[in-house]
mmCIF file of C-alpha atoms in Angstrom:
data_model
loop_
_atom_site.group_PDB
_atom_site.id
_atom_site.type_symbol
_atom_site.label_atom_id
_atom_site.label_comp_id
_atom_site.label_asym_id
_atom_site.label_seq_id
_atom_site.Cartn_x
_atom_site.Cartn_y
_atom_site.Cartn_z
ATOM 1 C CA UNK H 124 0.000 0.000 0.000
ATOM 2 C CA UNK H 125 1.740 3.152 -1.040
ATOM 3 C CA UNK H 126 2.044 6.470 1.114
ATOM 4 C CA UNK H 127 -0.465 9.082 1.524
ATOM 5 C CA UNK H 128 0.905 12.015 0.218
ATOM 6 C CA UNK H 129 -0.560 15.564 1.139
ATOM 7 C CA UNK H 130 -1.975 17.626 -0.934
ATOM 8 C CA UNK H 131 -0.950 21.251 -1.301
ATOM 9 C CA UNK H 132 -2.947 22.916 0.430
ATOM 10 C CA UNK H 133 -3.249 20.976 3.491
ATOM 11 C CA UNK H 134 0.777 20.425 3.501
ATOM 12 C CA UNK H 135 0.504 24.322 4.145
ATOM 13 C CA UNK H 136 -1.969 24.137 6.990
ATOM 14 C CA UNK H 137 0.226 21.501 8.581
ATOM 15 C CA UNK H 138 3.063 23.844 8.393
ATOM 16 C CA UNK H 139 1.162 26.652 9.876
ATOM 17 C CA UNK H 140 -0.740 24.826 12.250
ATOM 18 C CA UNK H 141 3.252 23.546 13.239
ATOM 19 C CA UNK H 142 4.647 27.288 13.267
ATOM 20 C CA UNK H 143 1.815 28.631 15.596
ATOM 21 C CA UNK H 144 2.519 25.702 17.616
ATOM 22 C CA UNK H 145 5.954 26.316 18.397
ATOM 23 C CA UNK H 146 5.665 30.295 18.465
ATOM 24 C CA UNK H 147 3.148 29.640 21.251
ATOM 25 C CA UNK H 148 4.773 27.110 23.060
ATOM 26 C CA UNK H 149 8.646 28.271 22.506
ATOM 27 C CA UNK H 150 9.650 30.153 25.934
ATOM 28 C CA UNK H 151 9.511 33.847 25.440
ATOM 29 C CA UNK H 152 12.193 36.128 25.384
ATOM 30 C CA UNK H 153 13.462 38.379 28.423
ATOM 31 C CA UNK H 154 12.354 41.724 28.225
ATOM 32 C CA UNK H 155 15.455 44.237 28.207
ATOM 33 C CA UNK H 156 14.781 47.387 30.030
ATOM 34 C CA UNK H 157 16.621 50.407 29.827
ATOM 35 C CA UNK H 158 17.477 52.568 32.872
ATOM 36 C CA UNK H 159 16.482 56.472 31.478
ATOM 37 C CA UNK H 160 17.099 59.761 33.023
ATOM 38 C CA UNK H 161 14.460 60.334 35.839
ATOM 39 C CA UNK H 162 15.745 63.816 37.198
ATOM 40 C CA UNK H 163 18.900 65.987 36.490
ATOM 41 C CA UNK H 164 20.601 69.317 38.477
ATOM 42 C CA UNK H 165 19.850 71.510 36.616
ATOM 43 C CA UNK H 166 16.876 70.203 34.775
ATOM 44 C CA UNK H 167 17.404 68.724 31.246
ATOM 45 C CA UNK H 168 17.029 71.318 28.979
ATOM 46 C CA UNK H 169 17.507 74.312 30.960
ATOM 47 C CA UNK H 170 19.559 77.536 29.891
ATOM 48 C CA UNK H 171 21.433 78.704 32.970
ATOM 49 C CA UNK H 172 23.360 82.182 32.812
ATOM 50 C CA UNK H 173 26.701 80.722 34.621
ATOM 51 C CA UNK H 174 28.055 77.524 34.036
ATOM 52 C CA UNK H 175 27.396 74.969 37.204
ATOM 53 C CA UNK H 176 30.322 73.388 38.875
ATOM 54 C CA UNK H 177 28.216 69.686 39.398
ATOM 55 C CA UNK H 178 25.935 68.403 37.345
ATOM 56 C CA UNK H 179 23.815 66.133 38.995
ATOM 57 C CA UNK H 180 21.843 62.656 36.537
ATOM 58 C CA UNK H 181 19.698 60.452 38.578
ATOM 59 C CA UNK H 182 18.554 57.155 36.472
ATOM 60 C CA UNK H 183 15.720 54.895 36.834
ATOM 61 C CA UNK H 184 18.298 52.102 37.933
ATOM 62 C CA UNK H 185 21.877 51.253 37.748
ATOM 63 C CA UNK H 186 24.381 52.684 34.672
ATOM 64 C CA UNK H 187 27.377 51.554 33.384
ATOM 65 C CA UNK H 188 29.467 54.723 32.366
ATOM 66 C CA UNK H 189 31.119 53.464 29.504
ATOM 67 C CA UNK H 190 27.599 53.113 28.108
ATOM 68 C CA UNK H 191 26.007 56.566 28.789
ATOM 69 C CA UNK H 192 26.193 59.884 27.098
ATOM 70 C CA UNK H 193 26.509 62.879 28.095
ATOM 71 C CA UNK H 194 26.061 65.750 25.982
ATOM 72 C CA UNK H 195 26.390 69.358 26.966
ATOM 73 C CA UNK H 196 26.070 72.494 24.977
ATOM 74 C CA UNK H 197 27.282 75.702 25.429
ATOM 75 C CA UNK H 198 25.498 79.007 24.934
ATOM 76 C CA UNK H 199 27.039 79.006 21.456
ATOM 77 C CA UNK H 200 25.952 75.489 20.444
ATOM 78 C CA UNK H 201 29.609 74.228 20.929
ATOM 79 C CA UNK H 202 30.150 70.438 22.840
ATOM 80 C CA UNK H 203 31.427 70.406 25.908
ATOM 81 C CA UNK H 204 32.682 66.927 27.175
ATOM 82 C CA UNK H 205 32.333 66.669 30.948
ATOM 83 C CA UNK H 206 34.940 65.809 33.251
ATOM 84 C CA UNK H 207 35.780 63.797 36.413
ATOM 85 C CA UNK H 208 32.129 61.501 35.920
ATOM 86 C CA UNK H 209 31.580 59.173 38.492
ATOM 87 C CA UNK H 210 28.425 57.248 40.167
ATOM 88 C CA UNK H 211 27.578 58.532 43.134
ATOM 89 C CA UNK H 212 25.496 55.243 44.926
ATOM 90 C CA UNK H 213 21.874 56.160 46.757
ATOM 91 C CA UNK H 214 21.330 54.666 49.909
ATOM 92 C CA UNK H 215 23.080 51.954 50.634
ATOM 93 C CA UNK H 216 26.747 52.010 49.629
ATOM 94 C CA UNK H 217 26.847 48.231 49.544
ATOM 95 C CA UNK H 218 24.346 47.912 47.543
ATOM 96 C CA UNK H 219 24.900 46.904 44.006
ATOM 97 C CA UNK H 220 21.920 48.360 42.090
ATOM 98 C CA UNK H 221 22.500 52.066 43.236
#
């Protein structure tokens, strides 16, 4: 007795009936988050008349410097890269997510 082959059309639903399958049972992904600026001294954005000695970013969770920027303009639209950046931890010192 020789094979049943599929036709066309249902080959196709068995395919798709397979790839909805596995897209609904396949584990999902982690999310990746993004830590963003919550609050700054002085406020993002603001024109100040003197330049401020500290500059003060607060993110929504722990940064890795090498990964942010930082961009500052001067009243005539020229870059300014900042100097001596470091994290300044929250709370508790020991803790690793400040």
């Amino acid at each position: 007795m020789p094979g049943r082959q599929l036709s066309g059309r249902a080959r196709g639903l068995f395919v798709a009936g397979a790839l909805i399958a596995f897209s609904v049972l396949a584990p999902a992904p982690s999310a990746q988050a993004h830590a963003f600026l919550e609050s700054s001294n002085p406020a993002d954005g603001l024109v100040v008349a003197t330049a401020p000695s500290t500059l003060r970013l607060s993110f929504s969770e722990s940064v890795v410097l090498s990964a942010v920027r930082i961009d500052l303009v001067d009243a005539h639209g020229r870059h300014v890269a900042p100097t001596a950046v470091r994290l300044q931890p929250e709370g508790d010192p020991g803790a690793t997510e400040d």
